[in-house]
């Protein structure tokens, strides 16, 4: 018979209140569970000492707390760590921690593979398998925290930022992504500031519109081209939602948001002699002249069979300078974790056998 118990990692703070009521408890118990789980990393009900004994003994018949198991850990020379997590149905998902001087950013996945199939992305090339469940997404943060530390009551958070820039398109798994966001922001759980949680999207215009005013976290738009013709080729969802429609939706989202300080992050992968000429940079500046934004240039991270090259540093610099001279805030993102295939667009989770061979 299948397990009818609830995995508490599948529940948003609101769901958890409903769960408490459904088992005859007061809704405030949800706060206690959230703290034990996400601030202290406790998965055994017996250790939850502020919960009455009778309930502690009954809970294992009703619920359990389980994140996907880490089956491999790779550390880069630059401190980046990549973990592979076993989802239990033969699928593997990857998550990456990028430590920096003043913060530690966890890059999480929202799908196994990705249906958008951007022409330069390794995740897209690996096909699409399925959406991740809530416990499989928040479980990446939980699993990473079990290695680098939960926040407990300390001011210092071992994981200070979470970006949905791993495998998958977050807005095609939006119901689960929103629940995850609530757990990340809840003061009783991870308690992250809304500026430190980022949803990165290839531009699913109607969903961005729907989220405007409903959720408030940082938004990053993966643009990669300044005209529809080229974007149709690089980001195929553009055939459905054109640049103008996406930018309009983004403006509506910004208008209702505090988390972005009024500016969306535009991501632009630089592909040698495809979208990196100075003409492309001028066209991008014209396109974005009325869009409050900061621009992240991401030099292409090569992977087998992509058919693209990373531009030379001088081409990257020239592109940067054109935008900078227009007055845009521009950052050229340095590649982290390249030696362990943990850089942007290099994640692909179904190499289970290969990973198993290196299991920690
Ligand atoms: N699907 C979402 C989030 C995951 S991809 C999105 O597309 O925004 C996260 C970022 O990595 C995107 O900006 C994406 O364009 C970029 N990316 C994908 N493949 C890459 C590669 N090979 N080199 C550099 N960046 C890449
Ligand atoms: Fe999917 Fe993002 Fe990769 Fe495009 S870049 S295929 S949307 S994960």
Short mmCIF file of C-alpha atoms in Angstrom, two decimals, residues 8-296:
data_model
loop_
_atom_site.label_atom_id
_atom_site.label_comp_id
_atom_site.label_asym_id
_atom_site.label_seq_id
_atom_site.Cartn_x
_atom_site.Cartn_y
_atom_site.Cartn_z
CA UNK A 8 5.90 18.43 5.40
CA UNK A 9 8.44 19.81 2.90
CA UNK A 10 5.60 19.79 0.34
CA UNK A 11 3.58 22.32 2.34
CA UNK A 12 3.72 26.10 2.14
CA UNK A 13 3.32 27.96 5.47
CA UNK A 14 -0.42 28.29 4.71
CA UNK A 15 -0.73 24.60 3.79
CA UNK A 16 1.03 23.71 7.01
CA UNK A 17 -1.53 25.66 9.04
CA UNK A 18 -4.31 23.74 7.27
CA UNK A 19 -2.51 20.50 7.99
CA UNK A 20 -2.35 21.40 11.69
CA UNK A 21 -6.07 22.15 11.77
CA UNK A 22 -6.80 18.89 9.91
CA UNK A 23 -5.15 16.90 12.67
CA UNK A 24 -7.01 18.77 15.40
CA UNK A 25 -4.24 21.23 16.30
CA UNK A 26 -4.11 25.00 16.47
CA UNK A 27 -2.75 26.74 13.33
CA UNK A 28 0.15 28.32 15.32
CA UNK A 29 1.80 24.90 15.50
CA UNK A 30 2.77 25.49 11.88
CA UNK A 31 5.24 28.13 13.04
CA UNK A 32 6.85 25.66 15.38
CA UNK A 33 7.24 23.09 12.61
CA UNK A 34 8.66 25.65 10.22
CA UNK A 35 11.29 26.71 12.75
CA UNK A 36 12.33 23.17 13.59
CA UNK A 37 12.58 22.18 9.97
CA UNK A 38 14.03 25.20 8.19
CA UNK A 39 15.96 27.00 10.94
CA UNK A 40 17.31 23.98 12.79
CA UNK A 41 17.24 21.24 10.17
CA UNK A 42 15.37 18.83 12.43
CA UNK A 43 13.52 16.01 10.64
CA UNK A 44 12.73 13.77 13.61
CA UNK A 45 9.50 14.72 15.40
CA UNK A 46 10.84 13.22 18.64
CA UNK A 47 13.39 16.06 18.82
CA UNK A 48 10.77 18.83 18.60
CA UNK A 49 10.74 19.44 22.31
CA UNK A 50 8.24 22.30 22.42
CA UNK A 51 5.58 20.09 20.86
CA UNK A 52 3.53 18.11 23.36
CA UNK A 53 4.55 14.49 23.78
CA UNK A 54 1.25 12.98 22.69
CA UNK A 55 1.45 14.84 19.36
CA UNK A 56 5.13 14.06 18.86
CA UNK A 57 4.28 10.37 19.16
CA UNK A 58 1.30 10.60 16.80
CA UNK A 59 3.03 12.65 14.09
CA UNK A 60 5.08 9.85 12.48
CA UNK A 61 1.83 8.09 11.55
CA UNK A 62 0.60 11.24 9.76
CA UNK A 63 3.65 12.94 8.31
CA UNK A 64 7.36 12.82 7.62
CA UNK A 65 10.09 15.30 6.66
CA UNK A 66 12.36 14.26 3.82
CA UNK A 67 14.49 16.13 1.29
CA UNK A 68 16.00 14.34 -1.71
CA UNK A 69 19.27 12.59 -0.84
CA UNK A 70 22.56 14.10 -1.93
CA UNK A 71 24.25 11.47 -4.07
CA UNK A 72 27.25 13.46 -5.21
CA UNK A 73 29.16 16.56 -4.22
CA UNK A 74 31.69 18.34 -6.41
CA UNK A 75 33.81 21.22 -5.16
CA UNK A 76 35.32 23.69 -7.58
CA UNK A 77 38.74 25.25 -7.12
CA UNK A 78 36.94 28.61 -6.65
CA UNK A 79 34.78 27.34 -3.77
CA UNK A 80 31.62 26.67 -5.77
CA UNK A 81 29.90 23.44 -4.73
CA UNK A 82 27.57 21.39 -6.92
CA UNK A 83 25.32 18.73 -5.46
CA UNK A 84 23.38 16.08 -7.32
CA UNK A 85 20.17 15.00 -5.63
CA UNK A 86 18.37 11.73 -6.15
CA UNK A 87 14.65 12.25 -6.72
CA UNK A 88 13.87 8.60 -6.18
CA UNK A 89 12.28 7.91 -9.57
CA UNK A 90 15.50 7.55 -11.50
CA UNK A 91 15.81 11.32 -11.96
CA UNK A 92 18.64 13.48 -10.69
CA UNK A 93 18.57 17.20 -10.15
CA UNK A 94 21.47 19.59 -9.56
CA UNK A 95 21.91 22.58 -7.29
CA UNK A 96 24.91 24.89 -6.96
CA UNK A 97 26.24 27.04 -4.09
CA UNK A 98 28.33 30.05 -5.05
CA UNK A 99 30.13 31.60 -2.07
CA UNK A 100 31.21 35.21 -2.41
CA UNK A 101 32.74 37.69 0.04
CA UNK A 102 29.50 39.11 1.37
CA UNK A 103 26.97 36.40 0.50
CA UNK A 104 26.38 32.80 -0.52
CA UNK A 105 24.01 32.21 -3.39
CA UNK A 106 22.25 28.93 -3.98
CA UNK A 107 21.19 28.31 -7.55
CA UNK A 108 18.26 25.90 -7.55
CA UNK A 109 16.45 23.90 -10.22
CA UNK A 110 12.69 23.92 -10.75
CA UNK A 111 12.27 21.21 -13.40
CA UNK A 112 14.08 18.08 -14.53
CA UNK A 113 15.33 19.27 -17.91
CA UNK A 114 13.49 22.15 -19.59
CA UNK A 115 10.85 22.30 -22.32
CA UNK A 116 11.93 25.73 -23.62
CA UNK A 117 15.00 24.31 -25.37
CA UNK A 118 17.08 27.45 -25.78
CA UNK A 119 19.61 26.71 -28.48
CA UNK A 120 22.67 27.42 -26.31
CA UNK A 121 21.59 25.74 -23.06
CA UNK A 122 22.70 22.33 -21.95
CA UNK A 123 19.61 21.82 -19.78
CA UNK A 124 17.40 22.56 -22.78
CA UNK A 125 19.38 20.15 -24.94
CA UNK A 126 18.83 17.40 -22.38
CA UNK A 127 15.06 17.46 -23.01
CA UNK A 128 12.24 17.83 -20.54
CA UNK A 129 11.24 15.26 -18.02
CA UNK A 130 8.93 16.71 -15.42
CA UNK A 131 8.18 19.52 -13.00
CA UNK A 132 9.77 19.30 -9.58
CA UNK A 133 7.49 18.98 -6.57
CA UNK A 134 7.64 21.50 -3.73
CA UNK A 135 9.70 19.19 -1.52
CA UNK A 136 12.12 18.59 -4.39
CA UNK A 137 12.71 22.32 -4.87
CA UNK A 138 12.82 23.48 -1.25
CA UNK A 139 14.60 20.18 -0.54
CA UNK A 140 17.57 21.52 -2.53
CA UNK A 141 17.88 24.41 -0.09
CA UNK A 142 17.35 22.04 2.84
CA UNK A 143 19.96 19.59 1.54
CA UNK A 144 22.48 22.37 0.88
CA UNK A 145 21.86 23.80 4.38
CA UNK A 146 22.43 20.36 5.86
CA UNK A 147 25.96 20.63 4.41
CA UNK A 148 26.80 24.30 4.99
CA UNK A 149 24.55 25.17 7.94
CA UNK A 150 20.99 26.19 8.74
CA UNK A 151 20.35 29.76 9.87
CA UNK A 152 19.20 28.75 13.41
CA UNK A 153 18.83 31.98 15.38
CA UNK A 154 21.94 33.59 14.05
CA UNK A 155 21.99 36.77 12.04
CA UNK A 156 24.48 35.26 9.61
CA UNK A 157 22.75 33.07 7.04
CA UNK A 158 24.99 30.36 5.53
CA UNK A 159 22.72 30.56 2.46
CA UNK A 160 21.84 34.25 2.01
CA UNK A 161 20.46 34.33 -1.54
CA UNK A 162 18.47 31.88 -3.63
CA UNK A 163 18.21 32.19 -7.41
CA UNK A 164 16.03 30.01 -9.62
CA UNK A 165 18.64 29.78 -12.34
CA UNK A 166 19.38 26.08 -12.29
CA UNK A 167 17.57 23.58 -14.48
CA UNK A 168 14.14 24.44 -15.81
CA UNK A 169 11.77 27.33 -16.41
CA UNK A 170 10.33 28.39 -13.03
CA UNK A 171 7.22 30.01 -14.48
CA UNK A 172 6.15 26.75 -16.12
CA UNK A 173 6.02 25.22 -12.62
CA UNK A 174 4.55 28.31 -11.05
CA UNK A 175 2.22 26.80 -8.43
CA UNK A 176 5.06 24.91 -6.80
CA UNK A 177 7.54 27.75 -7.28
CA UNK A 178 5.22 30.14 -5.43
CA UNK A 179 4.93 27.78 -2.46
CA UNK A 180 8.71 27.48 -2.37
CA UNK A 181 8.99 31.26 -2.46
CA UNK A 182 6.67 31.54 0.55
CA UNK A 183 8.88 29.13 2.51
CA UNK A 184 12.03 31.03 1.55
CA UNK A 185 10.53 34.36 2.65
CA UNK A 186 8.71 33.23 5.81
CA UNK A 187 10.29 34.59 8.98
CA UNK A 188 9.57 31.27 10.62
CA UNK A 189 11.43 29.38 7.90
CA UNK A 190 14.44 30.65 5.91
CA UNK A 191 13.46 34.29 6.41
CA UNK A 192 15.21 35.57 3.29
CA UNK A 193 14.65 39.13 2.17
CA UNK A 194 12.55 39.38 -1.01
CA UNK A 195 15.46 41.09 -2.74
CA UNK A 196 17.52 37.98 -2.16
CA UNK A 197 15.17 35.55 -3.87
CA UNK A 198 15.25 35.69 -7.67
CA UNK A 199 13.01 34.08 -10.25
CA UNK A 200 14.75 33.94 -13.61
CA UNK A 201 12.52 33.44 -16.64
CA UNK A 202 12.80 33.02 -20.37
CA UNK A 203 9.71 35.28 -20.60
CA UNK A 204 6.34 33.56 -20.13
CA UNK A 205 4.43 36.84 -20.57
CA UNK A 206 0.93 35.85 -19.31
CA UNK A 207 2.37 34.33 -16.14
CA UNK A 208 4.54 37.37 -15.42
CA UNK A 209 1.32 39.43 -15.80
CA UNK A 210 -0.51 37.14 -13.40
CA UNK A 211 2.23 37.36 -10.79
CA UNK A 212 2.27 41.17 -10.82
CA UNK A 213 1.09 42.31 -7.42
CA UNK A 214 0.66 38.71 -6.24
CA UNK A 215 4.23 37.80 -5.49
CA UNK A 216 7.14 40.10 -4.79
CA UNK A 217 10.62 38.76 -5.36
CA UNK A 218 13.43 39.82 -7.66
CA UNK A 219 12.81 39.11 -11.33
CA UNK A 220 15.42 38.32 -13.97
CA UNK A 221 14.50 38.17 -17.65
CA UNK A 222 16.67 36.08 -19.97
CA UNK A 223 16.56 38.25 -23.07
CA UNK A 224 19.66 37.33 -25.14
CA UNK A 225 18.58 39.18 -28.29
CA UNK A 226 17.36 42.66 -29.18
CA UNK A 227 15.05 41.61 -32.01
CA UNK A 228 12.38 38.94 -32.41
CA UNK A 229 14.01 37.27 -35.38
CA UNK A 230 17.15 36.34 -33.47
CA UNK A 231 15.31 35.68 -30.23
CA UNK A 232 12.96 33.25 -32.01
CA UNK A 233 16.06 31.23 -32.82
CA UNK A 234 17.80 31.43 -29.44
CA UNK A 235 14.80 31.27 -27.09
CA UNK A 236 12.04 29.43 -29.00
CA UNK A 237 9.25 30.49 -26.60
CA UNK A 238 9.72 33.91 -28.21
CA UNK A 239 7.67 32.64 -31.17
CA UNK A 240 4.72 32.62 -28.78
CA UNK A 241 5.49 35.59 -26.55
CA UNK A 242 7.27 38.33 -28.45
CA UNK A 243 9.79 40.70 -26.88
CA UNK A 244 7.36 43.65 -26.71
CA UNK A 245 4.71 41.57 -24.93
CA UNK A 246 7.24 40.23 -22.43
CA UNK A 247 8.67 43.67 -21.68
CA UNK A 248 5.18 45.06 -21.11
CA UNK A 249 4.48 42.26 -18.63
CA UNK A 250 7.80 42.93 -16.90
CA UNK A 251 6.93 46.62 -16.52
CA UNK A 252 3.61 45.69 -14.92
CA UNK A 253 5.41 43.33 -12.55
CA UNK A 254 7.91 46.05 -11.60
CA UNK A 255 5.18 48.59 -10.99
CA UNK A 256 3.72 46.36 -8.26
CA UNK A 257 7.04 45.28 -6.73
CA UNK A 258 9.32 46.55 -3.96
CA UNK A 259 11.77 43.68 -4.22
CA UNK A 260 13.34 44.90 -7.43
CA UNK A 261 14.00 48.48 -6.37
CA UNK A 262 12.22 49.39 -9.58
CA UNK A 263 14.60 47.52 -11.88
CA UNK A 264 14.46 44.14 -13.57
CA UNK A 265 17.68 42.22 -14.19
CA UNK A 266 18.17 41.56 -17.89
CA UNK A 267 20.32 38.51 -18.61
CA UNK A 268 22.13 38.40 -21.90
CA UNK A 269 24.27 35.41 -22.86
CA UNK A 270 27.04 36.55 -25.16
CA UNK A 271 27.49 34.18 -28.11
CA UNK A 272 30.43 34.80 -30.38
CA UNK A 273 29.37 36.45 -33.66
CA UNK A 274 25.72 35.67 -32.99
CA UNK A 275 24.47 38.43 -30.68
CA UNK A 276 27.67 40.18 -29.51
CA UNK A 277 28.42 42.85 -32.14
CA UNK A 278 28.44 46.55 -31.28
CA UNK A 279 25.33 46.89 -33.51
CA UNK A 280 23.62 44.33 -31.27
CA UNK A 281 24.64 46.37 -28.23
CA UNK A 282 23.21 49.58 -29.72
CA UNK A 283 19.99 47.74 -30.61
CA UNK A 284 19.76 46.38 -27.07
CA UNK A 285 20.23 49.87 -25.64
CA UNK A 286 17.44 51.18 -27.86
CA UNK A 287 15.12 48.34 -26.88
CA UNK A 288 15.72 48.87 -23.17
CA UNK A 289 15.70 52.65 -23.11
CA UNK A 290 12.32 52.74 -21.36
CA UNK A 291 12.79 49.61 -19.26
CA UNK A 292 14.24 50.27 -15.80
CA UNK A 293 16.87 47.56 -15.58
CA UNK A 294 20.37 46.42 -14.84
CA UNK A 295 22.05 44.23 -17.41
CA UNK A 296 23.96 41.04 -16.64
#
